[in-house]
Tab-separated table of N, CA and C in Angstrom:
chain	number	residue	atom	x	y	z
A	1	MET	N	-30.677	301.332	60.616
A	1	MET	CA	-30.371	301.737	59.238
A	1	MET	C	-30.114	303.046	59.157
A	2	SER	N	-29.065	303.387	58.559
A	2	SER	CA	-28.402	304.594	58.567
A	2	SER	C	-29.395	305.425	57.604
A	3	GLU	N	-29.250	306.784	57.927
A	3	GLU	CA	-29.953	307.959	57.161
A	3	GLU	C	-29.588	307.760	55.708
A	4	LEU	N	-28.375	307.409	55.459
A	4	LEU	CA	-27.956	307.325	53.953
A	4	LEU	C	-28.646	306.153	53.210
A	5	ASP	N	-28.731	305.094	54.172
A	5	ASP	CA	-29.477	303.981	53.436
A	5	ASP	C	-30.871	304.256	53.126
A	6	VAL	N	-31.451	305.048	54.093
A	6	VAL	CA	-32.921	305.407	53.866
A	6	VAL	C	-33.158	306.178	52.628
A	7	LYS	N	-32.257	307.228	52.540
A	7	LYS	CA	-32.131	308.255	51.250
A	7	LYS	C	-31.882	307.126	49.957
A	8	PHE	N	-31.044	306.348	50.120
A	8	PHE	CA	-30.708	305.543	48.979
A	8	PHE	C	-31.949	304.744	48.451
A	9	TYR	N	-32.337	304.054	49.404
A	9	TYR	CA	-33.793	303.154	49.137
A	9	TYR	C	-34.934	304.029	48.711
A	10	PHE	N	-35.037	305.173	49.240
A	10	PHE	CA	-36.091	306.038	48.715
A	10	PHE	C	-35.779	306.536	47.136
A	11	ALA	N	-34.650	307.047	47.034
A	11	ALA	CA	-34.204	307.565	45.756
A	11	ALA	C	-34.455	306.156	44.763
A	12	PHE	N	-33.809	305.105	45.135
A	12	PHE	CA	-33.885	304.000	44.114
A	12	PHE	C	-35.366	303.638	43.852
A	13	GLN	N	-36.214	303.473	44.723
A	13	GLN	CA	-37.559	303.253	44.362
A	13	GLN	C	-38.269	304.282	43.600
A	14	PHE	N	-37.967	305.602	44.006
A	14	PHE	CA	-38.575	306.673	43.218
A	14	PHE	C	-38.300	306.698	41.792
A	15	ILE	N	-37.022	306.595	41.404
A	15	ILE	CA	-36.382	306.293	40.019
A	15	ILE	C	-37.007	305.110	39.468
A	16	TRP	N	-37.007	304.135	40.085
A	16	TRP	CA	-37.472	302.761	39.353
A	16	TRP	C	-38.975	302.918	39.058
A	17	PHE	N	-39.727	303.425	39.797
A	17	PHE	CA	-41.085	303.573	39.665
A	17	PHE	C	-41.442	304.681	38.535
A	18	LEU	N	-40.600	305.588	38.439
A	18	LEU	CA	-40.626	306.638	37.453
A	18	LEU	C	-40.367	306.049	35.948
A	19	ILE	N	-39.417	305.243	36.001
A	19	ILE	CA	-39.072	304.344	34.770
A	19	ILE	C	-40.159	303.517	34.434
A	20	ALA	N	-40.614	302.767	35.620
A	20	ALA	CA	-41.774	301.915	35.354
A	20	ALA	C	-42.980	302.490	34.844
A	21	TRP	N	-43.433	303.528	35.243
A	21	TRP	CA	-44.647	304.200	34.843
A	21	TRP	C	-44.357	304.840	33.472
A	22	SER	N	-43.313	305.382	33.118
A	22	SER	CA	-42.922	305.764	31.721
A	22	SER	C	-43.128	304.817	30.737
A	23	VAL	N	-42.393	303.612	31.124
A	23	VAL	CA	-42.474	302.485	30.222
A	23	VAL	C	-43.986	302.152	29.959
A	24	ILE	N	-44.829	301.934	30.957
A	24	ILE	CA	-46.192	301.653	30.774
A	24	ILE	C	-46.753	302.510	30.023
A	25	ALA	N	-46.689	303.899	30.430
A	25	ALA	CA	-47.393	304.910	29.648
A	25	ALA	C	-47.007	304.967	28.205
A	26	PHE	N	-45.795	305.017	27.817
A	26	PHE	CA	-45.415	305.240	26.510
A	26	PHE	C	-45.458	304.075	25.609
A	27	LEU	N	-45.389	302.812	26.203
A	27	LEU	CA	-45.298	301.602	25.303
A	27	LEU	C	-46.601	301.004	25.355
A	28	PHE	N	-47.379	301.206	26.275
A	28	PHE	CA	-48.774	300.305	26.284
A	28	PHE	C	-50.041	301.328	26.365
A	29	ILE	N	-50.062	302.399	27.102
A	29	ILE	CA	-51.199	303.186	27.225
A	29	ILE	C	-51.304	304.273	26.077
A	30	GLU	N	-50.252	304.957	25.745
A	30	GLU	CA	-50.282	305.982	24.700
A	30	GLU	C	-50.726	305.425	23.356
A	31	PRO	N	-50.288	304.263	22.918
A	31	PRO	CA	-50.544	303.635	21.556
A	31	PRO	C	-52.042	303.425	21.684
A	32	LYS	N	-52.652	302.874	22.832
A	32	LYS	CA	-54.045	302.757	22.755
A	32	LYS	C	-55.000	303.948	22.631
A	33	LEU	N	-54.278	305.004	23.227
A	33	LEU	CA	-55.084	306.338	23.210
A	33	LEU	C	-55.110	307.168	21.971
A	34	LYS	N	-54.324	306.717	21.083
A	34	LYS	CA	-54.203	307.494	19.736
A	34	LYS	C	-55.319	307.403	19.086
A	35	GLU	N	-56.292	306.416	19.154
A	35	GLU	CA	-57.588	306.498	18.498
A	35	GLU	C	-58.654	307.219	19.315
A	36	LYS	N	-58.499	307.760	20.283
A	36	LYS	CA	-59.361	308.537	21.038
A	36	LYS	C	-59.209	309.980	20.637
A	37	ASP	N	-60.144	310.787	21.011
A	37	ASP	CA	-60.122	312.128	20.727
A	37	ASP	C	-59.276	312.903	21.873
A	38	VAL	N	-58.960	313.988	21.668
A	38	VAL	CA	-58.029	314.829	22.765
A	38	VAL	C	-58.718	314.843	24.099
A	39	TYR	N	-60.069	315.076	24.071
A	39	TYR	CA	-60.786	315.063	25.445
A	39	TYR	C	-60.575	313.795	26.215
A	40	ARG	N	-60.711	312.723	25.588
A	40	ARG	CA	-60.558	311.491	26.195
A	40	ARG	C	-59.028	311.090	26.497
A	41	ARG	N	-58.072	311.527	25.736
A	41	ARG	CA	-56.746	311.350	25.911
A	41	ARG	C	-56.300	312.141	27.183
A	42	LEU	N	-56.780	313.375	27.308
A	42	LEU	CA	-56.493	314.271	28.343
A	42	LEU	C	-57.133	313.685	29.582
A	43	SER	N	-58.393	313.356	29.505
A	43	SER	CA	-59.094	312.616	30.663
A	43	SER	C	-58.455	311.603	31.302
A	44	PHE	N	-58.007	310.788	30.541
A	44	PHE	CA	-57.142	309.570	30.943
A	44	PHE	C	-55.871	309.947	31.931
A	45	TRP	N	-55.246	310.978	31.582
A	45	TRP	CA	-54.032	311.316	32.247
A	45	TRP	C	-54.390	312.425	33.349
A	46	VAL	N	-55.528	312.927	33.267
A	46	VAL	CA	-55.923	313.933	34.321
A	46	VAL	C	-56.457	313.215	35.557
A	47	ALA	N	-57.102	311.956	35.203
A	47	ALA	CA	-57.964	311.183	36.282
A	47	ALA	C	-56.966	310.797	37.339
A	48	PRO	N	-55.714	310.257	37.243
A	48	PRO	CA	-54.985	309.841	38.439
A	48	PRO	C	-54.899	310.928	39.452
A	49	HIS	N	-54.966	312.268	39.083
A	49	HIS	CA	-54.726	313.391	40.039
A	49	HIS	C	-55.930	313.578	40.981
A	50	LEU	N	-56.980	312.904	40.692
A	50	LEU	CA	-58.213	312.817	41.698
A	50	LEU	C	-57.644	312.195	42.949
A	51	PHE	N	-56.587	311.321	42.798
A	51	PHE	CA	-56.104	310.741	44.337
A	51	PHE	C	-54.946	311.516	44.737
A	52	ARG	N	-54.791	312.789	44.319
A	52	ARG	CA	-53.697	313.683	44.975
A	52	ARG	C	-54.061	313.909	46.439
A	53	VAL	N	-55.301	313.636	46.849
A	53	VAL	CA	-55.584	313.794	48.295
A	53	VAL	C	-54.764	312.977	49.229
A	54	PHE	N	-54.094	312.018	48.642
A	54	PHE	CA	-53.073	311.268	49.449
A	54	PHE	C	-52.461	312.065	50.338
A	55	GLY	N	-51.983	313.363	50.047
A	55	GLY	CA	-51.168	314.132	50.612
A	55	GLY	C	-51.545	314.553	51.963
A	56	VAL	N	-52.855	314.492	52.162
A	56	VAL	CA	-53.460	314.868	53.365
A	56	VAL	C	-53.028	314.030	54.485
A	57	GLY	N	-52.665	312.797	53.937
A	57	GLY	CA	-52.206	311.642	55.015
A	57	GLY	C	-50.974	312.154	55.765
A	58	LEU	N	-50.206	313.194	55.298
A	58	LEU	CA	-49.084	313.750	55.876
A	58	LEU	C	-49.555	314.377	57.198
A	59	LEU	N	-50.533	314.739	57.371
A	59	LEU	CA	-51.167	315.393	58.655
A	59	LEU	C	-51.644	314.423	59.685
A	60	VAL	N	-51.664	313.328	59.268
A	60	VAL	CA	-52.072	312.123	60.177
A	60	VAL	C	-50.778	311.537	60.910
A	61	GLN	N	-50.769	311.646	62.321
A	61	GLN	CA	-49.524	311.302	63.076
A	61	GLN	C	-49.263	309.818	62.903
A	62	ASN	N	-50.306	308.894	62.863
A	62	ASN	CA	-49.933	307.468	62.777
A	62	ASN	C	-49.327	307.338	61.520
A	63	LEU	N	-49.687	307.952	60.268
A	63	LEU	CA	-49.045	307.779	58.940
A	63	LEU	C	-47.705	308.349	58.803
A	64	SER	N	-47.397	309.369	59.389
A	64	SER	CA	-46.170	310.187	59.198
A	64	SER	C	-45.827	310.804	60.588
A	65	PRO	N	-45.533	309.884	61.555
A	65	PRO	CA	-45.028	310.408	62.753
A	65	PRO	C	-44.021	311.561	62.918
A	66	ASN	N	-44.318	312.559	63.567
A	66	ASN	CA	-43.422	313.748	63.612
A	66	ASN	C	-43.019	314.474	62.285
A	67	MET	N	-43.792	314.212	61.232
A	67	MET	CA	-43.584	315.077	60.134
A	67	MET	C	-43.502	316.461	60.272
A	68	PRO	N	-42.736	317.182	59.912
A	68	PRO	CA	-42.532	318.780	60.064
A	68	PRO	C	-43.811	319.238	59.500
A	69	LYS	N	-44.580	320.040	60.397
A	69	LYS	CA	-45.966	320.468	60.169
A	69	LYS	C	-45.973	321.489	58.974
A	70	ASP	N	-44.980	322.267	58.738
A	70	ASP	CA	-44.925	323.322	57.625
A	70	ASP	C	-45.068	322.456	56.337
A	71	PHE	N	-44.211	321.407	56.286
A	71	PHE	CA	-44.142	320.673	55.142
A	71	PHE	C	-45.386	319.860	54.795
A	72	ALA	N	-45.908	319.324	55.911
A	72	ALA	CA	-47.095	318.433	55.754
A	72	ALA	C	-48.477	319.269	55.308
A	73	LEU	N	-48.563	320.513	55.857
A	73	LEU	CA	-49.708	321.350	55.665
A	73	LEU	C	-49.633	321.730	54.386
A	74	SER	N	-48.433	322.307	53.801
A	74	SER	CA	-48.415	323.026	52.510
A	74	SER	C	-48.454	321.677	51.369
A	75	THR	N	-48.002	320.467	51.587
A	75	THR	CA	-48.318	319.630	50.748
A	75	THR	C	-49.792	319.136	50.726
A	76	ALA	N	-50.313	319.056	51.830
A	76	ALA	CA	-51.711	318.659	51.888
A	76	ALA	C	-52.596	319.639	51.112
A	77	ILE	N	-52.335	320.918	51.460
A	77	ILE	CA	-53.129	321.836	50.768
A	77	ILE	C	-52.834	321.903	49.167
A	78	GLY	N	-51.585	321.873	48.745
A	78	GLY	CA	-51.464	321.756	47.394
A	78	GLY	C	-51.927	320.614	46.681
A	79	ASP	N	-51.739	319.480	47.339
A	79	ASP	CA	-52.384	318.121	46.844
A	79	ASP	C	-53.733	318.459	46.600
A	80	SER	N	-54.467	318.764	47.629
A	80	SER	CA	-55.911	318.938	47.797
A	80	SER	C	-56.484	319.904	46.558
A	81	ILE	N	-55.792	320.967	46.483
A	81	ILE	CA	-56.350	321.887	45.349
A	81	ILE	C	-56.156	321.266	44.033
A	82	THR	N	-54.983	320.648	43.810
A	82	THR	CA	-54.681	319.928	42.649
A	82	THR	C	-55.665	318.827	42.226
A	83	ALA	N	-56.045	318.048	43.342
A	83	ALA	CA	-57.252	317.042	43.069
A	83	ALA	C	-58.547	317.853	42.708
A	84	PHE	N	-58.917	318.835	43.357
A	84	PHE	CA	-60.014	319.508	43.055
A	84	PHE	C	-59.964	320.158	41.572
A	85	LEU	N	-58.991	320.818	41.158
A	85	LEU	CA	-58.796	321.231	39.830
A	85	LEU	C	-58.824	320.040	38.843
A	86	ALA	N	-58.263	319.031	39.220
A	86	ALA	CA	-58.418	317.762	38.344
A	86	ALA	C	-59.874	317.288	38.060
A	87	PHE	N	-60.556	317.383	39.079
A	87	PHE	CA	-62.063	317.100	39.254
A	87	PHE	C	-62.777	317.864	38.300
A	88	ILE	N	-62.692	319.091	38.429
A	88	ILE	CA	-63.406	320.185	37.580
A	88	ILE	C	-62.896	320.031	36.130
A	89	SER	N	-61.553	319.843	35.890
A	89	SER	CA	-61.022	319.689	34.572
A	89	SER	C	-61.562	318.378	33.941
A	90	LEU	N	-61.759	317.285	34.589
A	90	LEU	CA	-62.237	316.105	34.077
A	90	LEU	C	-63.672	316.259	33.773
A	91	PHE	N	-64.501	316.890	34.575
A	91	PHE	CA	-65.899	317.147	34.209
A	91	PHE	C	-66.142	317.930	33.146
A	92	ALA	N	-65.167	318.989	32.915
A	92	ALA	CA	-65.378	319.892	31.664
A	92	ALA	C	-64.790	319.112	30.454
A	93	LEU	N	-63.868	318.055	30.600
A	93	LEU	CA	-63.364	317.355	29.350
A	93	LEU	C	-64.634	316.457	29.112
A	94	TYR	N	-65.305	315.680	30.069
A	94	TYR	CA	-66.152	314.793	29.862
A	94	TYR	C	-67.320	315.542	29.113
A	95	LYS	N	-67.710	316.655	29.564
A	95	LYS	CA	-68.898	317.464	28.772
A	95	LYS	C	-68.318	318.156	27.520
A	96	LYS	N	-67.212	318.048	27.363
A	96	LYS	CA	-66.508	318.755	26.138
A	96	LYS	C	-66.809	320.232	26.071
A	97	TRP	N	-66.742	320.999	27.100
A	97	TRP	CA	-66.892	322.376	27.325
A	97	TRP	C	-65.826	323.060	26.460
A	98	GLN	N	-66.261	324.245	25.910
A	98	GLN	CA	-65.181	324.965	25.336
A	98	GLN	C	-64.072	325.547	26.042
A	99	PHE	N	-64.263	325.736	27.354
A	99	PHE	CA	-63.058	326.181	28.139
A	99	PHE	C	-62.441	324.947	28.968
A	100	ALA	N	-62.870	323.740	28.419
A	100	ALA	CA	-62.102	322.542	29.215
A	100	ALA	C	-60.640	322.726	29.076
A	101	PHE	N	-60.056	323.016	27.961
A	101	PHE	CA	-58.636	323.034	27.751
A	101	PHE	C	-57.940	324.086	28.676
A	102	ALA	N	-58.767	325.249	28.785
A	102	ALA	CA	-58.129	326.220	29.773
A	102	ALA	C	-58.061	325.743	31.144
A	103	LEU	N	-59.115	325.094	31.601
A	103	LEU	CA	-59.221	324.436	32.860
A	103	LEU	C	-58.130	323.510	33.061
A	104	VAL	N	-57.935	322.565	32.074
A	104	VAL	CA	-57.006	321.608	32.239
A	104	VAL	C	-55.450	322.179	32.238
A	105	TRP	N	-55.148	323.355	31.557
A	105	TRP	CA	-53.912	324.244	31.628
A	105	TRP	C	-53.749	324.555	33.049
A	106	ILE	N	-54.763	325.115	33.597
A	106	ILE	CA	-54.680	325.618	35.051
A	106	ILE	C	-54.349	324.523	36.022
A	107	PHE	N	-55.154	323.481	35.895
A	107	PHE	CA	-54.820	322.306	36.796
A	107	PHE	C	-53.325	321.756	36.439
A	108	ASN	N	-52.940	321.601	35.247
A	108	ASN	CA	-51.768	321.001	34.892
A	108	ASN	C	-50.530	321.790	35.501
A	109	VAL	N	-50.529	323.066	35.227
A	109	VAL	CA	-49.628	324.036	35.556
A	109	VAL	C	-49.433	324.017	37.161
A	110	PHE	N	-50.604	324.435	37.796
A	110	PHE	CA	-50.623	324.422	39.117
A	110	PHE	C	-50.193	323.017	39.796
A	111	GLY	N	-50.581	321.935	39.285
A	111	GLY	CA	-50.300	320.721	39.969
A	111	GLY	C	-48.803	320.356	39.672
A	112	PHE	N	-48.361	320.681	38.612
A	112	PHE	CA	-46.994	320.426	38.164
A	112	PHE	C	-45.950	321.265	39.086
A	113	LEU	N	-46.367	322.413	39.369
A	113	LEU	CA	-45.634	323.466	40.018
A	113	LEU	C	-45.632	322.995	41.576
A	114	ASP	N	-46.880	322.566	41.983
A	114	ASP	CA	-47.044	322.109	43.322
A	114	ASP	C	-46.125	320.833	43.563
A	115	GLY	N	-46.049	319.973	42.561
A	115	GLY	CA	-45.318	318.795	42.722
A	115	GLY	C	-43.853	319.240	42.955
A	116	ILE	N	-43.396	320.170	42.138
A	116	ILE	CA	-41.999	320.547	42.292
A	116	ILE	C	-41.653	321.235	43.641
A	117	TYR	N	-42.809	322.053	44.048
A	117	TYR	CA	-42.403	322.747	45.409
A	117	TYR	C	-42.651	321.701	46.660
A	118	ALA	N	-43.489	320.694	46.462
A	118	ALA	CA	-43.544	319.582	47.379
A	118	ALA	C	-42.112	318.680	47.461
A	119	GLY	N	-41.656	318.456	46.308
A	119	GLY	CA	-40.445	317.735	46.111
A	119	GLY	C	-39.167	318.420	46.850
A	120	ILE	N	-39.177	319.784	46.599
A	120	ILE	CA	-38.019	320.525	47.120
A	120	ILE	C	-38.296	320.645	48.706
A	121	GLY	N	-39.582	321.019	49.114
A	121	GLY	CA	-39.840	321.020	50.527
A	121	GLY	C	-39.625	319.732	51.144
A	122	GLY	N	-40.043	318.607	50.592
A	122	GLY	CA	-39.791	317.264	51.181
A	122	GLY	C	-38.232	316.893	51.278
A	123	PHE	N	-37.498	317.404	50.370
A	123	PHE	CA	-36.090	317.134	50.433
A	123	PHE	C	-35.492	318.009	51.424
A	124	ARG	N	-35.855	319.189	51.655
A	124	ARG	CA	-35.389	320.116	52.698
A	124	ARG	C	-35.714	319.545	53.994
A	125	ALA	N	-37.117	319.051	54.216
A	125	ALA	CA	-37.535	318.648	55.469
A	125	ALA	C	-37.188	317.162	55.740
A	126	GLU	N	-36.352	316.645	54.881
A	126	GLU	CA	-36.040	315.179	55.039
A	126	GLU	C	-37.292	314.257	55.270
A	127	ALA	N	-38.357	314.455	54.590
A	127	ALA	CA	-39.491	313.891	54.730
A	127	ALA	C	-39.349	312.376	54.851
A	128	HIS	N	-38.539	311.915	53.977
A	128	HIS	CA	-38.440	310.283	53.803
A	128	HIS	C	-38.242	309.688	55.078
A	129	GLY	N	-37.707	310.389	56.118
A	129	GLY	CA	-37.467	309.902	57.279
A	129	GLY	C	-38.692	309.702	58.052
A	130	PHE	N	-39.690	310.408	57.871
A	130	PHE	CA	-40.910	310.489	58.630
A	130	PHE	C	-42.109	309.727	57.955
A	131	LEU	N	-41.995	309.016	56.780
A	131	LEU	CA	-43.109	308.512	56.200
A	131	LEU	C	-43.753	307.371	56.628
A	132	HIS	N	-43.019	306.543	57.101
A	132	HIS	CA	-43.556	305.230	57.659
A	132	HIS	C	-44.722	304.622	56.723
A	133	THR	N	-45.919	304.566	56.928
A	133	THR	CA	-46.942	303.948	56.117
A	133	THR	C	-47.166	304.733	54.942
A	134	GLN	N	-46.697	306.005	54.905
A	134	GLN	CA	-46.935	306.788	53.800
A	134	GLN	C	-45.816	306.772	52.661
A	135	TRP	N	-44.856	305.895	52.947
A	135	TRP	CA	-43.719	305.630	52.182
A	135	TRP	C	-44.049	305.568	50.680
A	136	TYR	N	-45.056	304.706	50.349
A	136	TYR	CA	-45.317	304.306	48.962
A	136	TYR	C	-46.073	305.418	48.225
A	137	VAL	N	-46.552	306.657	48.921
A	137	VAL	CA	-47.240	307.612	48.187
A	137	VAL	C	-46.263	308.304	47.463
A	138	PRO	N	-45.110	308.919	47.863
A	138	PRO	CA	-44.123	309.568	46.993
A	138	PRO	C	-43.366	308.740	46.094
A	139	VAL	N	-43.199	307.507	46.577
A	139	VAL	CA	-42.216	306.572	45.751
A	139	VAL	C	-43.060	305.897	44.578
A	140	PHE	N	-44.346	305.552	44.755
A	140	PHE	CA	-45.142	304.905	43.905
A	140	PHE	C	-46.073	305.780	43.053
A	141	VAL	N	-46.831	306.603	43.786
A	141	VAL	CA	-47.926	307.637	43.162
A	141	VAL	C	-47.242	308.640	42.689
A	142	GLY	N	-46.099	309.268	43.252
A	142	GLY	CA	-45.428	310.401	42.801
A	142	GLY	C	-44.992	310.472	41.385
A	143	PRO	N	-44.138	309.328	41.031
A	143	PRO	CA	-43.891	309.287	39.566
A	143	PRO	C	-44.990	309.199	38.625
A	144	LEU	N	-46.089	308.558	39.020
A	144	LEU	CA	-47.230	308.373	38.090
A	144	LEU	C	-47.624	309.922	37.932
A	145	MET	N	-47.773	310.641	38.979
A	145	MET	CA	-48.238	312.132	38.936
A	145	MET	C	-47.294	312.674	37.860
A	146	ILE	N	-45.938	312.559	37.969
A	146	ILE	CA	-45.074	313.299	37.072
A	146	ILE	C	-45.327	312.817	35.528
A	147	VAL	N	-45.385	311.547	35.298
A	147	VAL	CA	-45.627	310.981	34.085
A	147	VAL	C	-46.934	311.662	33.487
A	148	SER	N	-48.017	311.581	34.299
A	148	SER	CA	-49.339	312.119	33.655
A	148	SER	C	-49.423	313.470	33.511
A	149	HIS	N	-48.563	314.309	34.342
A	149	HIS	CA	-48.447	315.751	33.990
A	149	HIS	C	-47.759	316.028	32.827
A	150	VAL	N	-46.640	315.283	32.488
A	150	VAL	CA	-45.892	315.495	31.275
A	150	VAL	C	-46.778	315.062	30.077
A	151	LEU	N	-47.652	313.988	30.249
A	151	LEU	CA	-48.497	313.424	28.982
A	151	LEU	C	-49.614	314.501	28.925
A	152	VAL	N	-50.154	315.183	30.071
A	152	VAL	CA	-51.072	316.251	29.632
A	152	VAL	C	-50.503	317.233	28.996
A	153	PHE	N	-49.379	317.690	29.341
A	153	PHE	CA	-48.828	318.941	28.667
A	153	PHE	C	-48.591	318.496	27.147
A	154	LYS	N	-48.033	317.240	26.954
A	154	LYS	CA	-48.052	316.768	25.613
A	154	LYS	C	-49.264	317.023	24.726
A	155	HIS	N	-50.418	316.434	25.271
A	155	HIS	CA	-51.632	316.444	24.587
A	155	HIS	C	-52.232	317.908	24.554
A	156	LEU	N	-51.960	318.719	25.344
A	156	LEU	CA	-52.354	320.032	25.177
A	156	LEU	C	-51.724	320.794	24.109
A	157	LEU	N	-50.386	320.458	24.201
A	157	LEU	CA	-49.548	321.206	23.097
A	157	LEU	C	-49.692	320.585	21.719
A	158	PHE	N	-49.720	319.312	21.661
A	158	PHE	CA	-49.909	318.551	20.358
A	158	PHE	C	-50.913	317.760	19.945
A	159	GLY	N	-51.943	317.686	20.747
A	159	GLY	CA	-53.001	316.781	20.569
A	159	GLY	C	-54.366	317.180	20.208
A	160	LYS	N	-54.366	318.616	19.796
A	160	LYS	CA	-55.665	319.152	19.511
A	160	LYS	C	-56.032	318.872	18.061
A	161	GLU	N	-55.038	318.593	17.135
A	161	GLU	CA	-55.345	318.411	15.856
A	161	GLU	C	-56.418	317.426	15.434
A	162	ASN	N	-56.800	316.556	16.443
A	162	ASN	CA	-57.946	315.601	16.008
A	162	ASN	C	-58.949	315.664	17.427
A	163	LYS	N	-59.512	316.941	17.484
A	163	LYS	CA	-60.435	317.015	18.513
A	163	LYS	C	-61.679	316.025	18.205
């Protein structure tokens, strides 16, 4: 299989799953969340980021053979920090602490920027060619992370009217 084929399949699946997650989020989940308070709406979209530690798998040779170390390490660290910030944010939202929204802002800005940084780094490192069993993390889980970050921003900016 040519390098161009691999890039095409990766891009196709990534875009497909981004559209699929967006449809699921906006047509099915968001309407159900309208009746919840902003703490619960934010919690729902922060929760998927607890799984961001999937990025650590890039450091495992069997999962991503010969993955460039600089890319793998920076992605693993960024994803792990994001998962930790998500955990703290989720706990603060659950307890409805006053500073919960500040924590969610920190988590979401950091995680969103980390996702952009990892995406650019992955493109430059041509990471798609090294993924093997890790293939579905960026093409399936990555789009969910993007959609949930966008929805966290939405609820932070426009969802506080009905705390």
